[in-house]
Short mmCIF file of C-alpha atoms in Angstrom, two decimals:
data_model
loop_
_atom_site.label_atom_id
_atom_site.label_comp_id
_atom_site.label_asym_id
_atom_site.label_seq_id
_atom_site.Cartn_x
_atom_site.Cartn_y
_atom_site.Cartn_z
CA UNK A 1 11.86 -34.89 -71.95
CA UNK A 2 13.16 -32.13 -74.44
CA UNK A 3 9.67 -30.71 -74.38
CA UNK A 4 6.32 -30.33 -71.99
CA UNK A 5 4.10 -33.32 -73.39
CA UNK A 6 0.76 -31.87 -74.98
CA UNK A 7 -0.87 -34.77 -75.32
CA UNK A 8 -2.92 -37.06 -72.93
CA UNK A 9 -1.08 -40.01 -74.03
CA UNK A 10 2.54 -38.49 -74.31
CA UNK A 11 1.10 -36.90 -71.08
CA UNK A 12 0.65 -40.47 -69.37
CA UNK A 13 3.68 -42.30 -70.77
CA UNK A 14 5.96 -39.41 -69.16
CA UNK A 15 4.42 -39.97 -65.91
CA UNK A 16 4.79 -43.82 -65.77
CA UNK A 17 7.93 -43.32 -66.74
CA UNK A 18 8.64 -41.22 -63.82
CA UNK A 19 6.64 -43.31 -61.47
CA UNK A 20 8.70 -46.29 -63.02
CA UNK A 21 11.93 -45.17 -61.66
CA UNK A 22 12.76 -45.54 -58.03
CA UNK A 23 15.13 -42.59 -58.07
CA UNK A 24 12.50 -39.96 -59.19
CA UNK A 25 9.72 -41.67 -56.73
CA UNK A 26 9.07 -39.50 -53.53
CA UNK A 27 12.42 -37.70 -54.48
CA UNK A 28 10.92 -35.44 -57.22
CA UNK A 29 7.34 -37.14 -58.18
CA UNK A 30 5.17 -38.52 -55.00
CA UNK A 31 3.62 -41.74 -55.53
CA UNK A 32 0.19 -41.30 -56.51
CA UNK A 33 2.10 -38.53 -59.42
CA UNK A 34 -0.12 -35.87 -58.52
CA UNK A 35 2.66 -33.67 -56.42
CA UNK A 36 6.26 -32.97 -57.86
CA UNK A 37 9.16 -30.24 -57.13
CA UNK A 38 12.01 -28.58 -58.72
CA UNK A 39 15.00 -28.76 -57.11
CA UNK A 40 17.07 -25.19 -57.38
CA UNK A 41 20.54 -25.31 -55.84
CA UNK A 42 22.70 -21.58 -55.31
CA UNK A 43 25.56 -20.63 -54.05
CA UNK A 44 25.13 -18.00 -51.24
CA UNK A 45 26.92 -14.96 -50.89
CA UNK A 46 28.12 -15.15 -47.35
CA UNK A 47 29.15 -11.89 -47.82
CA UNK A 48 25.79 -10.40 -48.53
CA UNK A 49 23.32 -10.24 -45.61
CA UNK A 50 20.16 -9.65 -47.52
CA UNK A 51 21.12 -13.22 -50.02
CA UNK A 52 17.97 -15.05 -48.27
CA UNK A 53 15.45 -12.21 -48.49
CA UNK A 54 16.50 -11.44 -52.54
CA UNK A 55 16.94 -15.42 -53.09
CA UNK A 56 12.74 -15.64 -51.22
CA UNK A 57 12.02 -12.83 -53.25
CA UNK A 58 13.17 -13.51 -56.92
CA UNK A 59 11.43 -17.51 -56.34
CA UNK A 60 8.50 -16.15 -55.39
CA UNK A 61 8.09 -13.84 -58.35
CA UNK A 62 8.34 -16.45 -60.45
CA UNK A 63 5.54 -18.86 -58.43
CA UNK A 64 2.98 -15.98 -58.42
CA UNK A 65 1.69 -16.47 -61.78
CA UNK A 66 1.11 -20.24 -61.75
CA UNK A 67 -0.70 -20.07 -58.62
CA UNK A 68 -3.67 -20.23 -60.31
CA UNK A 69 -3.03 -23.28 -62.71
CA UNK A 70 -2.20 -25.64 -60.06
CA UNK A 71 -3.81 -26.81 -56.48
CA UNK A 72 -1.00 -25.30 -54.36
CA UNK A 73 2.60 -23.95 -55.36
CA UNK A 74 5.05 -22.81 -52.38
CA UNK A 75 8.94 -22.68 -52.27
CA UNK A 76 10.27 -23.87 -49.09
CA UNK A 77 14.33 -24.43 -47.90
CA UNK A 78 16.76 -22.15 -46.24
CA UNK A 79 16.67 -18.85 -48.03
CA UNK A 80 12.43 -19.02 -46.80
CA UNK A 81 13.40 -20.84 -43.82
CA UNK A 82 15.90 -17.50 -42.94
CA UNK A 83 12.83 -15.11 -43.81
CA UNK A 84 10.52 -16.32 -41.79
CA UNK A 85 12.80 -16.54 -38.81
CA UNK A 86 13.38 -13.19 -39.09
CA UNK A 87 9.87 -12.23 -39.53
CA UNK A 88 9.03 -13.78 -36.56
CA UNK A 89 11.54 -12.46 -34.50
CA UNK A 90 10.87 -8.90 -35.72
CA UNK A 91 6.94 -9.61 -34.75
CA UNK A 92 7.79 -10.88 -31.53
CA UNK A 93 10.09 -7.68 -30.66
CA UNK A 94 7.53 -5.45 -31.28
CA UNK A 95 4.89 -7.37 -29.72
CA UNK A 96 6.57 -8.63 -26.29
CA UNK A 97 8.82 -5.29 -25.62
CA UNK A 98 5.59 -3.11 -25.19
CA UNK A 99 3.89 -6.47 -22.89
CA UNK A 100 7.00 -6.30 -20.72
CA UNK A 101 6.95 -2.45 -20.12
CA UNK A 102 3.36 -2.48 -19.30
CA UNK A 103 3.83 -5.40 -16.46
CA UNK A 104 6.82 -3.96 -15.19
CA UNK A 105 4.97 -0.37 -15.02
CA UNK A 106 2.49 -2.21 -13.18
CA UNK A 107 4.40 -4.17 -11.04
CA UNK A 108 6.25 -1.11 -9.69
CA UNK A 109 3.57 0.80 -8.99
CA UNK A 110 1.89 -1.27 -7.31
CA UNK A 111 5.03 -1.83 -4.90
CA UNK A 112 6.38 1.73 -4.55
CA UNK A 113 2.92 3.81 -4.96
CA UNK A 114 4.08 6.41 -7.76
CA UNK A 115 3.82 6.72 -11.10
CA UNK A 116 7.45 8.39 -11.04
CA UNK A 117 8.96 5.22 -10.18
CA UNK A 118 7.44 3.09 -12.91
CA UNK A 119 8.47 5.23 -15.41
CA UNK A 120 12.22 6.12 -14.78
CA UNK A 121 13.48 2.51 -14.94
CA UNK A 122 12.06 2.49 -18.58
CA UNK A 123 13.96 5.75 -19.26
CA UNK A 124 17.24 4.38 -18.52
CA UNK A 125 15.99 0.81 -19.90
CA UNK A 126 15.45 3.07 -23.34
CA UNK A 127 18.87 5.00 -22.84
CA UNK A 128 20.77 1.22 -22.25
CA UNK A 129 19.53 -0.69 -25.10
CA UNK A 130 19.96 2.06 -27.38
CA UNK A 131 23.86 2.36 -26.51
CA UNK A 132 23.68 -1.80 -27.07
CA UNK A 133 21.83 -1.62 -30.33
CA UNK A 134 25.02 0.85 -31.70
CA UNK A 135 27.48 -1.26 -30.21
CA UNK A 136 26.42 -3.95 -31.79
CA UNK A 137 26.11 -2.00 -34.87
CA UNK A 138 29.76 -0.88 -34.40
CA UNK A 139 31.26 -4.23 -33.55
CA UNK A 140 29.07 -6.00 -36.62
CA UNK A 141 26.83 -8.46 -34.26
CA UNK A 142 23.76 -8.90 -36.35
CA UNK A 143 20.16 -9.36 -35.02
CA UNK A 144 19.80 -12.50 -34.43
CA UNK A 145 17.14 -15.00 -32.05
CA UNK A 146 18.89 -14.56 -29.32
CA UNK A 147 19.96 -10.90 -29.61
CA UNK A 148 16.31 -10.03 -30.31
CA UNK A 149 15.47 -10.84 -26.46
CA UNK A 150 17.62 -8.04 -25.55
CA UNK A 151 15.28 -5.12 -25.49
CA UNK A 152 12.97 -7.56 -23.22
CA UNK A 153 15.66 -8.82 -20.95
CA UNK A 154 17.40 -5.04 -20.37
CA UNK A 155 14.25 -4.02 -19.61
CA UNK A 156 13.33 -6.62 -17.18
CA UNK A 157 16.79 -7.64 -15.94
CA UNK A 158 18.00 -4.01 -15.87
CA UNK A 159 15.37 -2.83 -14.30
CA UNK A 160 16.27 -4.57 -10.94
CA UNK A 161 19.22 -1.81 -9.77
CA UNK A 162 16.44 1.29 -10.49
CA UNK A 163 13.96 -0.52 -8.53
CA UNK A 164 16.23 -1.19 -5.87
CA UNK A 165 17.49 2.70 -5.55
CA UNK A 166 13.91 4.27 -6.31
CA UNK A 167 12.87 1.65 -3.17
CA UNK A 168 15.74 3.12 -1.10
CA UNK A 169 15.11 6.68 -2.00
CA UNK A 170 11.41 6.80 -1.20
CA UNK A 171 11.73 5.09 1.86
CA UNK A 172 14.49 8.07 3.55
CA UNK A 173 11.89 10.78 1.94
CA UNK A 174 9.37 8.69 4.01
CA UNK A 175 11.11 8.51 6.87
CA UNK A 176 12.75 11.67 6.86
CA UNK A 177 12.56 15.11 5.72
CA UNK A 178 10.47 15.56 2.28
CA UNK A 179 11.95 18.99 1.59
CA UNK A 180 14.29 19.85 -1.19
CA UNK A 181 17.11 19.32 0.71
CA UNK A 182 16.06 16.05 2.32
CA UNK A 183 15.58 14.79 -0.90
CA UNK A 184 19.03 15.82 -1.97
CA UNK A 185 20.42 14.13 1.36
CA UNK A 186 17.83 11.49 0.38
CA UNK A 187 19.76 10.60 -2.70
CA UNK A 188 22.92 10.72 -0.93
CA UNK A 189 21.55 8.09 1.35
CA UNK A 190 20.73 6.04 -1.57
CA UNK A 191 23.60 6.19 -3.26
CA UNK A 192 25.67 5.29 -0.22
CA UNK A 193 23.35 1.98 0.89
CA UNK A 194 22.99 0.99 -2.93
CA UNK A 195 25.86 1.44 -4.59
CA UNK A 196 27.81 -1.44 -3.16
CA UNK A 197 24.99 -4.18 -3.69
CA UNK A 198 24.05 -2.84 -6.79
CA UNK A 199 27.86 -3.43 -8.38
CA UNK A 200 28.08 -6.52 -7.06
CA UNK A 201 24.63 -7.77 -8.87
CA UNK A 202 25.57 -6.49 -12.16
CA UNK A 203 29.47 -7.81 -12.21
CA UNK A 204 27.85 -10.99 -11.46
CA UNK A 205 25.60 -10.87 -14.17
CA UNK A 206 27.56 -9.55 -16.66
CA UNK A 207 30.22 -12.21 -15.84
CA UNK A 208 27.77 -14.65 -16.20
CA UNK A 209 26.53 -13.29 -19.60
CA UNK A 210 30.30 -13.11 -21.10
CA UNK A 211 30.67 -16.39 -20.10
CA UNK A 212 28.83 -17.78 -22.73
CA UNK A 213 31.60 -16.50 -25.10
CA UNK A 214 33.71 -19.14 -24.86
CA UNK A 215 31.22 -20.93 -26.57
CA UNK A 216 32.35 -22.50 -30.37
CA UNK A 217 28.70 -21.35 -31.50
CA UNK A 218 28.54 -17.82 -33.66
CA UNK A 219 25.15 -16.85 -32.72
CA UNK A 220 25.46 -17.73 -28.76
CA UNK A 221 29.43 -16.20 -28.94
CA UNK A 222 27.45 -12.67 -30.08
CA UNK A 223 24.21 -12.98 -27.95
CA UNK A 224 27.27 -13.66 -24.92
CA UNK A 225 28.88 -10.30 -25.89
CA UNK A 226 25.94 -7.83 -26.82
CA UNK A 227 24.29 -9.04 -23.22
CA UNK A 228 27.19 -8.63 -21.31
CA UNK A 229 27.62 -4.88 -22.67
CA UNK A 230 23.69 -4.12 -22.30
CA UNK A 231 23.54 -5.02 -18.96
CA UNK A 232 26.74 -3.39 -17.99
CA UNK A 233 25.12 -0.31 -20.28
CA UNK A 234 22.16 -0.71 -17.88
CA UNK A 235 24.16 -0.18 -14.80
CA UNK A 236 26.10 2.94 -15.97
CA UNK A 237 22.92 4.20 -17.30
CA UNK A 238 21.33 3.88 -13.96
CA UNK A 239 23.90 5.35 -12.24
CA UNK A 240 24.43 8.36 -14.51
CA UNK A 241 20.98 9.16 -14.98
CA UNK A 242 18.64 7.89 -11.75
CA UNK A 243 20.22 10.54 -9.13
CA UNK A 244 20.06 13.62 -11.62
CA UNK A 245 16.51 12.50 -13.02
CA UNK A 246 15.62 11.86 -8.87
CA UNK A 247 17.25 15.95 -8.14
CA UNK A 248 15.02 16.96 -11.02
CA UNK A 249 11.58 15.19 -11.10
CA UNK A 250 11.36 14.04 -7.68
CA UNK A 251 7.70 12.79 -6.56
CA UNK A 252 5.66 15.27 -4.50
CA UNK A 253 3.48 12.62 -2.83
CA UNK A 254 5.29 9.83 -0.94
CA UNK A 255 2.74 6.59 -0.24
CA UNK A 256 5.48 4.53 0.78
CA UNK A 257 5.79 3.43 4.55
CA UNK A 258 8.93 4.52 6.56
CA UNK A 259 11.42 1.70 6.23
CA UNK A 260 11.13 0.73 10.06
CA UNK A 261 7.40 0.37 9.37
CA UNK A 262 5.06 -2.31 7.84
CA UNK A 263 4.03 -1.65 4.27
CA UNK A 264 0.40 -0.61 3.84
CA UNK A 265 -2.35 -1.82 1.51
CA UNK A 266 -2.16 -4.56 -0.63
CA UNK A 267 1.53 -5.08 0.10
CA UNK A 268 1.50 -5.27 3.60
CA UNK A 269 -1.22 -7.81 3.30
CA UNK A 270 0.61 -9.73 1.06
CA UNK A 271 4.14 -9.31 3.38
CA UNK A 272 1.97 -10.22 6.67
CA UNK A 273 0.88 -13.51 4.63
CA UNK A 274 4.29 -14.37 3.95
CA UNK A 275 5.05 -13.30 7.19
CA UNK A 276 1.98 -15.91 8.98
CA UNK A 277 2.73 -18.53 6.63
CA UNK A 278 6.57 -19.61 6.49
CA UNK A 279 6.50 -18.85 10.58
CA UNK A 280 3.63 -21.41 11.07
CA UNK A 281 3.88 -23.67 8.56
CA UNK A 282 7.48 -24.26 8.66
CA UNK A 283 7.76 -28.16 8.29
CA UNK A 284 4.55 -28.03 5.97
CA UNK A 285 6.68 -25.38 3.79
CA UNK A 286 9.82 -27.54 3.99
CA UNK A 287 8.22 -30.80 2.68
CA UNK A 288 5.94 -29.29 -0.32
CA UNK A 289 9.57 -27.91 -1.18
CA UNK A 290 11.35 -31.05 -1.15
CA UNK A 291 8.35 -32.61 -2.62
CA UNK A 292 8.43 -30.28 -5.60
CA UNK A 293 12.27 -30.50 -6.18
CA UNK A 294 11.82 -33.52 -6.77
CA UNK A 295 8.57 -33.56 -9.20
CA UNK A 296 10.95 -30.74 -11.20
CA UNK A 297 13.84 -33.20 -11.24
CA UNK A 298 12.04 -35.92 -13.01
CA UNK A 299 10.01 -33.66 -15.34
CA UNK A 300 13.61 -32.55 -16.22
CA UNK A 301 14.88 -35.80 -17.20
CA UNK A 302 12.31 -35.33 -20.11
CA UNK A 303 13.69 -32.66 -21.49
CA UNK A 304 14.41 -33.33 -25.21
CA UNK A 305 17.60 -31.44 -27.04
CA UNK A 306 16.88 -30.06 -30.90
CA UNK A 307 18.22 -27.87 -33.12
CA UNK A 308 15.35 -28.29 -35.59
CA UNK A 309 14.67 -24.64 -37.13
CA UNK A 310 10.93 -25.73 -37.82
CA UNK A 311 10.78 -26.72 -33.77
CA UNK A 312 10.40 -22.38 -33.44
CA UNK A 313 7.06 -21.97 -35.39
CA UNK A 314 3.64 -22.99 -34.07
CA UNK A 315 1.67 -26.43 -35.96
CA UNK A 316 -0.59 -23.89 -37.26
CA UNK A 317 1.71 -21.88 -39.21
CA UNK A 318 1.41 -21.47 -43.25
CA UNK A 319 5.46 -23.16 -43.35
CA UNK A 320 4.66 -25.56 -41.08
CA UNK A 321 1.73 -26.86 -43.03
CA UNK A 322 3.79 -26.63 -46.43
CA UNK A 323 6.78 -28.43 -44.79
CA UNK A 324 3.95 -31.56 -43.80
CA UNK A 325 3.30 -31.75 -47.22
CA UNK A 326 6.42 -32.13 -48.87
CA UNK A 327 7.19 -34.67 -46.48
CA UNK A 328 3.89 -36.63 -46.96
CA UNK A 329 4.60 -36.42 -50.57
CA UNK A 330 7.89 -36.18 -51.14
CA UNK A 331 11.03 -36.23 -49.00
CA UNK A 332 11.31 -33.94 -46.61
CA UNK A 333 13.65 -30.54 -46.81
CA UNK A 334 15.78 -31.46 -44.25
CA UNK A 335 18.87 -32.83 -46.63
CA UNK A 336 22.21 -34.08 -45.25
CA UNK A 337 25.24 -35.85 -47.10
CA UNK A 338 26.67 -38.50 -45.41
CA UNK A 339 30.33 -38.73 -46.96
CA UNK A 340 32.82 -41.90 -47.12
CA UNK A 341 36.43 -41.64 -48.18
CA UNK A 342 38.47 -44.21 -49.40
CA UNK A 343 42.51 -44.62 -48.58
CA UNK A 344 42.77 -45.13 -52.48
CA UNK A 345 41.82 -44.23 -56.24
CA UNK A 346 38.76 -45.89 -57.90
CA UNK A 347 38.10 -47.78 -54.24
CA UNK A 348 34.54 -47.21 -55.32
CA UNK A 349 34.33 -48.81 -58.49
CA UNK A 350 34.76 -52.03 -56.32
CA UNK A 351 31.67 -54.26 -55.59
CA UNK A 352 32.26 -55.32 -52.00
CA UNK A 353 32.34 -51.21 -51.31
CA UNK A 354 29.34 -50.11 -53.35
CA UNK A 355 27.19 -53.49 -51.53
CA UNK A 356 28.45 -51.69 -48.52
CA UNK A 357 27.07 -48.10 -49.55
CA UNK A 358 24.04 -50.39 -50.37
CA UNK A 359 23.81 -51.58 -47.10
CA UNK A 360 24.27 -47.80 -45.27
CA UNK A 361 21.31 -47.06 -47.50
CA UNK A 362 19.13 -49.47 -46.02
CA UNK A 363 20.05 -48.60 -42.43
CA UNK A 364 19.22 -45.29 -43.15
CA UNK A 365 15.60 -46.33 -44.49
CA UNK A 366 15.11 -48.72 -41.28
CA UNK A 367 15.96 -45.71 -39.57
CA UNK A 368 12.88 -43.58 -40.49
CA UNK A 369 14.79 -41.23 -42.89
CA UNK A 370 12.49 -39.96 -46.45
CA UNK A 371 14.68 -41.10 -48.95
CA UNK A 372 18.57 -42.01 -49.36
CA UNK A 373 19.87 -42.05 -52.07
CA UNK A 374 23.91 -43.30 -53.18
CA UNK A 375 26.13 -44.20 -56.10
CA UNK A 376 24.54 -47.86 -55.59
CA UNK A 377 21.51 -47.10 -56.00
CA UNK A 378 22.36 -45.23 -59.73
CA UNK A 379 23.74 -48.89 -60.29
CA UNK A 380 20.98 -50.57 -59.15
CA UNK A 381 19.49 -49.46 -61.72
CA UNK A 382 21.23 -49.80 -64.76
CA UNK A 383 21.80 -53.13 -63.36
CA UNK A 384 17.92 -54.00 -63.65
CA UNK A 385 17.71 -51.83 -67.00
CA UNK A 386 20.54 -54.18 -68.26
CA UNK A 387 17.94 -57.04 -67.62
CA UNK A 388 15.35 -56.12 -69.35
CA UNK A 389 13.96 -54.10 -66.05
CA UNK A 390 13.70 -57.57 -63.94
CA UNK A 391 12.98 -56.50 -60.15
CA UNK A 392 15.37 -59.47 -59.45
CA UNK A 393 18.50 -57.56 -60.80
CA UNK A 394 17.73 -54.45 -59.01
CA UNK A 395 21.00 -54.79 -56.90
CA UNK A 396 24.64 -53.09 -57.21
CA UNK A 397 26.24 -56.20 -59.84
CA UNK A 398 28.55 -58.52 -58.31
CA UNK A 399 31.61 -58.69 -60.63
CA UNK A 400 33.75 -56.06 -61.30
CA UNK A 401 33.09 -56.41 -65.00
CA UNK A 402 29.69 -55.82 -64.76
CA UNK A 403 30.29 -52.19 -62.81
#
């Protein structure tokens, strides 16, 4: 068409048309011809991080004023595919970083009995992704889905050696002298116990980070490095900061039992529970563990591997919903080229190769896929055009002539 039809006839002709060739049919027009799309191919600009948001951007200027003259207009592929990853990844920083500081705030008060302790593990949390988040930034690691689970994980993960030395501490101001000198000597004490433990946990988890960097993948390769350096951030920052902050702001009430004594409260109930259960229940405790290694082991056998970008949004979400119906209508917007090579020039002008590109085309169909599409199927076509449209002919030609 050189022109948008007017006309209800011109209208209706174009449309049979359409419906009339198998090549346009769920590829660009569904079947009933009530949903169609425009295909718009670019070249990215690898070099350009902010390609997928401008690319989003400039399409959907250019939907907004027909949303009104049709049923439903949306733009889905990569470039929105890219977008709202990254909106939902920003959404989920800012939404599970605040849930984790609460529950750890909790959690440690409850344990150690002052509000001190729960909130000096998020200071040096704060100071440790901050020195991540500009090395990063220095190095060139972007944000990405696994890099956005720092901030969580430092503070979670990293909080483990300030727990460990705030437990330490209050427990020699408990059992020992809570003046200003015992708490200096108190820190002393810490340092001395802790320190030795407390390097060997984070070498091992920092060598177990890194060691994801041998990994061909880009975005695991960065998440390997940036973790490695947080974590090893958290442990200097600890370190550093924990003994002056302790010198400085050091609790005035002390709730925590000596260490040669039983915890009070809810903890000690909890510890004597512990305590009753694994010593009298010991063979009970030993068979619901086998028992449940095993249930795990099976339910792991079901674990299924994908890739799939759309696997990370919720059924419920507005892409999700616009991705069903493209592939209800049309094909879907997964695309992938499946290339041959032949040893020599013109190979494919040959029928016996084009039957077999015919034949890799209905494999793929039997297969599930939307649509596939080839050079034989172009020559289908003309084939069946050639004979006066006869459904009969609708096959790659036999004779070289003929191609």
């Amino acid at each position: 068409l050189d022109t948008t039809p007017e006309d209800p006839e011109t209208l209706a002709l174009a449309k049979a048309n359409a419906l009339y060739s198998p090549l346009m049919k769920r590829n660009v027009i569904s079947e009933d011809g009530r949903v169609t799309a425009v295909t718009v191919t670019a070249r990215r600009d690898r070099k350009d991080p902010d390609f997928n948001k401008k690319f989003f951007q400039a399409v959907e200027d250019l939907l907004e004023p027909l949303r009104g003259e049709f049923d439903e207009v949306f733009q889905i592929g990569p470039p929105r595919l890219n977008v709202e990853i990254e909106r939902a990844m920003f959404a989920d920083v800012f939404r599970l970083t605040p849930m984790a500081t609460a529950l750890l705030m909790v959690t440690i008060f409850c344990f150690l009995g002052t509000g001190m302790a729960a909130v000096l593990p998020l200071m040096t949390a704060g100071l440790s992704i901050l020195w991540t988040l500009g090395f990063m930034g220095y190095v060139g690691l972007p944000l990405t889905l696994l890099t956005a689970l720092l901030p969580t994980l430092l503070i979670v993960i990293g909080s483990a050696e300030d727990t460990h030395m705030l437990s330490e501490y209050l427990h020699a101001i408990a059992s020992g002298d809570p003046s200003h000198a015992g708490r200096q000597q108190a820190i002393r004490l810490m340092a001395r116990k802790i320190a030795l433990p407390i390097l060997l946990n984070t070498f091992t988890t920092v060598l177990g980070f890194f060691a994801n960097a041998v990994n061909d993948i880009i975005l695991i390769k960065g998440f390997a490095y940036a973790s490695s350096f947080g974590m090893a951030a958290s442990l200097v920052s600890t370190m550093l900061f924990l003994p002056l902050a302790l010198s400085f702001f050091s609790p005035k009430r002390i709730t925590l039992a000596p260490e040669n004594e039983k915890p009070h409260g809810l903890v000690g109930a909890l510890v004597d529970g512990l305590e009753h259960i694994s010593t009298r229940y010991r063979k009970t405790l030993v068979g619901l563990l086998v028992g449940v290694v095993v249930v795990f082991v099976g339910l792991s056998l079901q674990v299924k591997v994908t890739n799939d970008p759309l696997s990370y949004f919720k059924p419920n979400t507005v892409l999700i919903k616009n991705s069903n119906t493209l592939q209800k209508d049309l094909a879907g917007m997964s695309v992938f080229f499946l290339t041959l090579e032949a040893n020599e020039a013109g190979a494919f002008k040959r029928p016996e190769l084009l039957m077999s590109l015919d034949t890799i085309d209905r494999r793929l169909d039997e297969l599930g896929f939307d649509k596939a599409l080839s050079l034989a199927d172009f020559l289908a076509l003309v084939n069946r055009e050639m004979h006066q449209g006869d459904p009969a002919f609708h096959r790659v030609p036999d004779r070289q002539d003929l191609i």
